[in-house]
Amino acid sequence: MPVLPMPATQGRLHTRLPMGPRNKLAALLLVVGTPGFSAHAQVAGDWSLLIEPYVMFPNMKGETGVANLPPASVDEDPADIFSNLQFGAMLYAEARTSSWAFSSDVLYMKLEAEVAPDSQVFDGTAEVSQVGWELAALRRLSSWFELGIAATYNKIDADVDLVVNGFQGPIPISAGLDEDWIDPSIVARASVPLGEKWQFQVRGNVGGFGVGSEMFYQLQVDAIWLVSYRWQIGLGYRWIDIDYDHGSGTDRFVYDMSTFGPVLRAGFSF
């Protein structure tokens, strides 16, 4: 998630405009009217804005448990995910000053995965819809380091269809459940320029603390190439791990899953 430059260095990536009513409206229209690219815009005073769609090529590994069904193991690589992906959308937005950053990161995926067979499960599928929405506030402590807090809303809808091994042969069983919760976390971000054309960034969260998930963490590493005065491309890697276990009997829901893989961003600055 590229960090907007400090106001003192914004001459490279931003064009400052006199912020009369017409120019404010024009800047807003430019931001919201450029789909598929990130847009840095100076919106008022020292505030700056980033809007950035992105795509993740995910692996998923872990298990989900619904009601009284045996745990369903999932181990899908990017080729499996995209062959079974029904819908996906990802959007990052950030407003910041020289001292503070406030961000929103929305991730949505709906997919159908094959269940890995084991001693209990002969065959099956798991359809999972996953929403993750993080709101974060970070305070700049130095020229390269920020520290803050975040809250992530998670909503998982899972429908599991299994064929289990019974005494008299395979038995088909099905169940579905949805669960939502909020994970508080501590978030840190480090950003280091590498010459005039490159920027390296690391961002991480750790949280859950039993408030929502037993444990929640994510780590993202990005290399950002400033192709030209206006264009930039980001390539990185993201790892999200959620360990959630709640309820019992027919209300039992387990989601112990790692989602990880390359992330690609394309940006246009003005």
Tab-separated table of C-alpha atoms in Angstrom:
chain	number	residue	atom	x	y	z
A	1	MET	CA	0.000	0.000	0.000
A	2	PRO	CA	2.051	2.935	-1.242
A	3	VAL	CA	2.603	5.728	1.260
A	4	LEU	CA	1.838	9.195	0.002
A	5	PRO	CA	4.951	11.374	0.047
A	6	MET	CA	5.464	13.918	2.801
A	7	PRO	CA	4.262	17.402	1.844
A	8	ALA	CA	7.866	18.621	1.534
A	9	THR	CA	8.521	16.087	-1.245
A	10	GLN	CA	5.200	16.168	-3.039
A	11	GLY	CA	6.548	18.066	-6.019
A	12	ARG	CA	7.507	14.807	-7.701
A	13	LEU	CA	4.154	13.080	-7.580
A	14	HIS	CA	1.636	15.907	-7.208
A	15	THR	CA	0.578	19.015	-9.045
A	16	ARG	CA	-0.659	21.591	-6.543
A	17	LEU	CA	-3.746	23.527	-7.622
A	18	PRO	CA	-5.244	26.731	-6.221
A	19	MET	CA	-8.057	25.243	-4.170
A	20	GLY	CA	-10.973	27.437	-5.213
A	21	PRO	CA	-14.436	25.840	-5.437
A	22	ARG	CA	-14.057	24.961	-9.142
A	23	ASN	CA	-10.619	23.414	-8.686
A	24	LYS	CA	-11.782	21.394	-5.657
A	25	LEU	CA	-14.619	19.970	-7.759
A	26	ALA	CA	-12.258	19.244	-10.661
A	27	ALA	CA	-9.791	17.448	-8.355
A	28	LEU	CA	-12.572	15.322	-6.868
A	29	LEU	CA	-13.889	14.374	-10.334
A	30	LEU	CA	-10.387	13.384	-11.429
A	31	VAL	CA	-9.983	11.132	-8.363
A	32	VAL	CA	-13.282	9.287	-8.637
A	33	GLY	CA	-13.339	9.261	-12.444
A	34	THR	CA	-10.166	7.231	-13.044
A	35	PRO	CA	-11.133	3.547	-12.620
A	36	GLY	CA	-8.474	0.854	-12.504
A	37	PHE	CA	-5.655	3.089	-11.340
A	38	SER	CA	-4.447	4.612	-8.111
A	39	ALA	CA	-4.765	8.374	-7.893
A	40	HIS	CA	-2.868	10.713	-5.616
A	41	ALA	CA	-4.594	14.063	-5.242
A	42	GLN	CA	-3.967	17.091	-3.057
A	43	VAL	CA	-7.485	17.797	-1.789
A	44	ALA	CA	-7.200	20.556	0.805
A	45	GLY	CA	-4.362	22.234	2.651
A	46	ASP	CA	-1.853	19.627	3.813
A	47	TRP	CA	-4.243	16.709	3.244
A	48	SER	CA	-3.624	14.252	0.412
A	49	LEU	CA	-5.665	11.342	-0.892
A	50	LEU	CA	-4.917	7.945	-2.427
A	51	ILE	CA	-7.478	5.683	-4.104
A	52	GLU	CA	-6.062	2.369	-5.299
A	53	PRO	CA	-7.755	-0.734	-6.706
A	54	TYR	CA	-5.504	-3.801	-6.713
A	55	VAL	CA	-5.538	-7.497	-7.492
A	56	MET	CA	-4.267	-10.398	-5.397
A	57	PHE	CA	-3.333	-13.834	-6.791
A	58	PRO	CA	-4.188	-15.892	-3.719
A	59	ASN	CA	-3.253	-19.221	-2.256
A	60	MET	CA	-5.533	-20.530	0.508
A	61	LYS	CA	-4.564	-23.144	3.037
A	62	GLY	CA	-6.314	-24.221	6.231
A	63	GLU	CA	-9.647	-25.584	7.332
A	64	THR	CA	-13.209	-24.495	7.916
A	65	GLY	CA	-15.680	-26.271	10.183
A	66	VAL	CA	-19.447	-25.778	10.076
A	67	ALA	CA	-21.888	-27.128	12.668
A	68	ASN	CA	-21.319	-30.838	13.378
A	69	LEU	CA	-19.597	-31.606	10.078
A	70	PRO	CA	-15.989	-32.840	10.092
A	71	PRO	CA	-13.447	-30.058	9.430
A	72	ALA	CA	-13.089	-29.368	5.692
A	73	SER	CA	-9.446	-28.945	4.668
A	74	VAL	CA	-8.673	-26.485	1.854
A	75	ASP	CA	-5.389	-26.216	-0.030
A	76	GLU	CA	-5.829	-24.094	-3.169
A	77	ASP	CA	-3.140	-22.409	-5.276
A	78	PRO	CA	-3.752	-19.378	-7.548
A	79	ALA	CA	-4.688	-21.555	-10.550
A	80	ASP	CA	-7.304	-23.359	-8.432
A	81	ILE	CA	-8.615	-20.089	-6.976
A	82	PHE	CA	-9.130	-18.429	-10.359
A	83	SER	CA	-10.734	-21.514	-11.861
A	84	ASN	CA	-13.236	-21.509	-8.992
A	85	LEU	CA	-13.446	-17.751	-8.337
A	86	GLN	CA	-16.966	-16.418	-8.650
A	87	PHE	CA	-16.236	-12.779	-7.778
A	88	GLY	CA	-13.467	-10.649	-6.300
A	89	ALA	CA	-12.950	-6.949	-5.578
A	90	MET	CA	-10.207	-5.070	-3.700
A	91	LEU	CA	-9.837	-1.359	-2.979
A	92	TYR	CA	-7.443	0.643	-0.803
A	93	ALA	CA	-7.945	4.317	0.124
A	94	GLU	CA	-5.862	6.609	2.325
A	95	ALA	CA	-6.065	10.217	3.504
A	96	ARG	CA	-3.026	11.709	5.197
A	97	THR	CA	-1.157	14.728	6.454
A	98	SER	CA	2.532	15.031	7.294
A	99	SER	CA	1.863	13.444	10.708
A	100	TRP	CA	-1.185	11.176	10.341
A	101	ALA	CA	-2.598	8.604	7.925
A	102	PHE	CA	-6.148	7.227	7.913
A	103	SER	CA	-6.794	4.250	5.656
A	104	SER	CA	-9.522	1.915	4.466
A	105	ASP	CA	-8.765	-1.462	2.867
A	106	VAL	CA	-11.640	-3.572	1.495
A	107	LEU	CA	-11.202	-7.123	0.225
A	108	TYR	CA	-14.005	-9.380	-1.045
A	109	MET	CA	-13.716	-12.860	-2.536
A	110	LYS	CA	-16.284	-15.518	-3.303
A	111	LEU	CA	-14.993	-18.912	-4.364
A	112	GLU	CA	-15.722	-22.593	-4.433
A	113	ALA	CA	-12.917	-24.923	-3.363
A	114	GLU	CA	-12.445	-28.659	-3.484
A	115	VAL	CA	-12.155	-30.249	-0.046
A	116	ALA	CA	-9.036	-32.329	0.512
A	117	PRO	CA	-10.022	-35.931	1.360
A	118	ASP	CA	-8.882	-37.510	4.630
A	119	SER	CA	-9.826	-40.422	6.886
A	120	GLN	CA	-13.307	-38.947	7.528
A	121	VAL	CA	-14.082	-37.072	4.316
A	122	PHE	CA	-14.275	-38.917	1.007
A	123	ASP	CA	-15.044	-35.913	-1.204
A	124	GLY	CA	-16.740	-32.508	-1.144
A	125	THR	CA	-16.756	-28.795	-1.874
A	126	ALA	CA	-16.735	-25.653	0.249
A	127	GLU	CA	-18.192	-22.381	-1.037
A	128	VAL	CA	-16.764	-19.457	0.918
A	129	SER	CA	-17.545	-15.738	0.707
A	130	GLN	CA	-14.989	-13.613	2.549
A	131	VAL	CA	-15.243	-9.895	3.350
A	132	GLY	CA	-12.437	-8.059	5.091
A	133	TRP	CA	-12.635	-4.322	5.781
A	134	GLU	CA	-9.825	-2.671	7.702
A	135	LEU	CA	-9.905	0.879	9.064
A	136	ALA	CA	-6.584	2.130	10.407
A	137	ALA	CA	-4.999	5.255	11.892
A	138	LEU	CA	-1.212	5.626	11.859
A	139	ARG	CA	1.032	8.247	13.434
A	140	ARG	CA	4.322	9.111	11.729
A	141	LEU	CA	7.150	8.688	14.255
A	142	SER	CA	10.038	9.277	11.870
A	143	SER	CA	10.693	9.931	8.201
A	144	TRP	CA	10.338	6.211	7.445
A	145	PHE	CA	8.269	4.629	10.253
A	146	GLU	CA	4.563	4.814	11.250
A	147	LEU	CA	2.722	3.099	14.101
A	148	GLY	CA	-0.988	2.909	14.834
A	149	ILE	CA	-4.108	0.898	15.507
A	150	ALA	CA	-6.632	-0.790	13.245
A	151	ALA	CA	-9.962	-2.597	13.356
A	152	THR	CA	-10.832	-5.231	10.760
A	153	TYR	CA	-14.399	-6.342	10.113
A	154	ASN	CA	-14.530	-9.954	8.915
A	155	LYS	CA	-17.584	-11.696	7.487
A	156	ILE	CA	-17.410	-15.303	6.327
A	157	ASP	CA	-20.264	-17.195	4.667
A	158	ALA	CA	-19.483	-20.896	4.308
A	159	ASP	CA	-21.529	-23.657	2.677
A	160	VAL	CA	-19.992	-27.109	2.906
A	161	ASP	CA	-21.117	-30.198	0.979
A	162	LEU	CA	-19.266	-33.350	2.006
A	163	VAL	CA	-19.310	-37.036	1.285
A	164	VAL	CA	-18.137	-38.744	4.475
A	165	ASN	CA	-17.125	-42.322	5.089
A	166	GLY	CA	-19.940	-44.193	6.850
A	167	PHE	CA	-20.217	-47.758	8.136
A	168	GLN	CA	-22.283	-48.717	5.113
A	169	GLY	CA	-20.517	-46.547	2.535
A	170	PRO	CA	-20.275	-42.871	1.536
A	171	ILE	CA	-22.870	-40.521	3.082
A	172	PRO	CA	-23.595	-37.042	1.606
A	173	ILE	CA	-24.107	-34.290	4.200
A	174	SER	CA	-24.374	-30.495	3.927
A	175	ALA	CA	-24.390	-27.465	6.203
A	176	GLY	CA	-24.039	-23.708	5.944
A	177	LEU	CA	-23.331	-20.904	8.382
A	178	ASP	CA	-22.268	-17.271	8.320
A	179	GLU	CA	-20.324	-15.406	10.973
A	180	ASP	CA	-19.013	-11.860	11.383
A	181	TRP	CA	-16.680	-10.295	13.930
A	182	ILE	CA	-14.179	-7.472	14.463
A	183	ASP	CA	-10.471	-7.925	15.106
A	184	PRO	CA	-8.548	-5.061	16.744
A	185	SER	CA	-4.875	-4.934	15.857
A	186	ILE	CA	-1.648	-2.983	16.124
A	187	VAL	CA	-0.322	-1.857	12.748
A	188	ALA	CA	3.130	-0.651	11.700
A	189	ARG	CA	4.495	0.538	8.387
A	190	ALA	CA	8.024	1.260	7.156
A	191	SER	CA	8.738	2.969	3.846
A	192	VAL	CA	12.197	3.496	2.350
A	193	PRO	CA	12.972	5.264	-0.957
A	194	LEU	CA	15.483	3.438	-3.172
A	195	GLY	CA	16.796	6.121	-5.477
A	196	GLU	CA	14.506	8.282	-7.572
A	197	LYS	CA	12.531	5.477	-9.227
A	198	TRP	CA	11.877	2.927	-6.471
A	199	GLN	CA	10.257	2.680	-3.066
A	200	PHE	CA	10.293	-0.294	-0.692
A	201	GLN	CA	7.545	-0.738	1.883
A	202	VAL	CA	6.653	-3.220	4.644
A	203	ARG	CA	3.329	-3.140	6.509
A	204	GLY	CA	2.130	-5.533	9.194
A	205	ASN	CA	-0.717	-6.143	11.663
A	206	VAL	CA	-1.005	-8.358	14.702
A	207	GLY	CA	-4.231	-8.649	16.661
A	208	GLY	CA	-7.389	-10.566	17.422
A	209	PHE	CA	-6.397	-11.052	21.062
A	210	GLY	CA	-9.492	-13.233	21.610
A	211	VAL	CA	-11.821	-10.266	21.034
A	212	GLY	CA	-12.773	-11.728	17.656
A	213	SER	CA	-10.227	-14.171	16.306
A	214	GLU	CA	-7.944	-16.060	18.635
A	215	MET	CA	-5.141	-14.682	16.463
A	216	PHE	CA	-5.102	-12.429	13.426
A	217	TYR	CA	-2.098	-11.142	11.553
A	218	GLN	CA	-1.100	-9.947	8.124
A	219	LEU	CA	2.123	-8.908	6.449
A	220	GLN	CA	2.628	-7.107	3.166
A	221	VAL	CA	5.829	-6.264	1.311
A	222	ASP	CA	5.775	-3.993	-1.760
A	223	ALA	CA	8.265	-2.701	-4.303
A	224	ILE	CA	6.975	0.360	-6.156
A	225	TRP	CA	8.436	1.456	-9.476
A	226	LEU	CA	7.907	5.098	-10.476
A	227	VAL	CA	7.752	4.482	-14.215
A	228	SER	CA	7.407	8.166	-15.071
A	229	TYR	CA	6.290	11.446	-13.557
A	230	ARG	CA	2.696	10.176	-13.504
A	231	TRP	CA	2.795	6.382	-13.794
A	232	GLN	CA	3.828	3.798	-11.209
A	233	ILE	CA	3.589	0.033	-10.825
A	234	GLY	CA	3.626	-1.869	-7.541
A	235	LEU	CA	4.409	-5.545	-7.065
A	236	GLY	CA	4.262	-7.184	-3.673
A	237	TYR	CA	3.335	-10.158	-1.553
A	238	ARG	CA	0.615	-10.359	1.098
A	239	TRP	CA	-0.106	-12.898	3.831
A	240	ILE	CA	-3.340	-12.853	5.865
A	241	ASP	CA	-3.858	-15.391	8.660
A	242	ILE	CA	-7.130	-15.772	10.606
A	243	ASP	CA	-7.676	-18.279	13.417
A	244	TYR	CA	-11.335	-18.048	14.451
A	245	ASP	CA	-13.247	-20.654	16.480
A	246	HIS	CA	-16.655	-19.880	17.949
A	247	GLY	CA	-19.750	-21.717	19.147
A	248	SER	CA	-20.588	-25.391	19.522
A	249	GLY	CA	-22.988	-27.954	18.128
A	250	THR	CA	-25.113	-26.592	15.292
A	251	ASP	CA	-23.747	-23.075	15.969
A	252	ARG	CA	-20.109	-24.106	15.702
A	253	PHE	CA	-17.997	-22.172	13.225
A	254	VAL	CA	-14.269	-22.657	12.626
A	255	TYR	CA	-12.217	-20.626	10.150
A	256	ASP	CA	-8.500	-21.288	10.471
A	257	MET	CA	-7.178	-20.081	7.142
A	258	SER	CA	-4.120	-18.487	5.568
A	259	THR	CA	-4.581	-16.446	2.393
A	260	PHE	CA	-1.329	-15.462	0.711
A	261	GLY	CA	0.098	-14.570	-2.661
A	262	PRO	CA	1.419	-11.890	-5.030
A	263	VAL	CA	-0.307	-8.505	-5.259
A	264	LEU	CA	-0.239	-6.243	-8.325
A	265	ARG	CA	-1.021	-2.486	-8.333
A	266	ALA	CA	-1.040	0.065	-11.148
A	267	GLY	CA	-0.999	3.758	-10.350
A	268	PHE	CA	-1.576	7.085	-12.018
A	269	SER	CA	-0.546	10.218	-10.127
A	270	PHE	CA	-1.618	13.825	-10.572
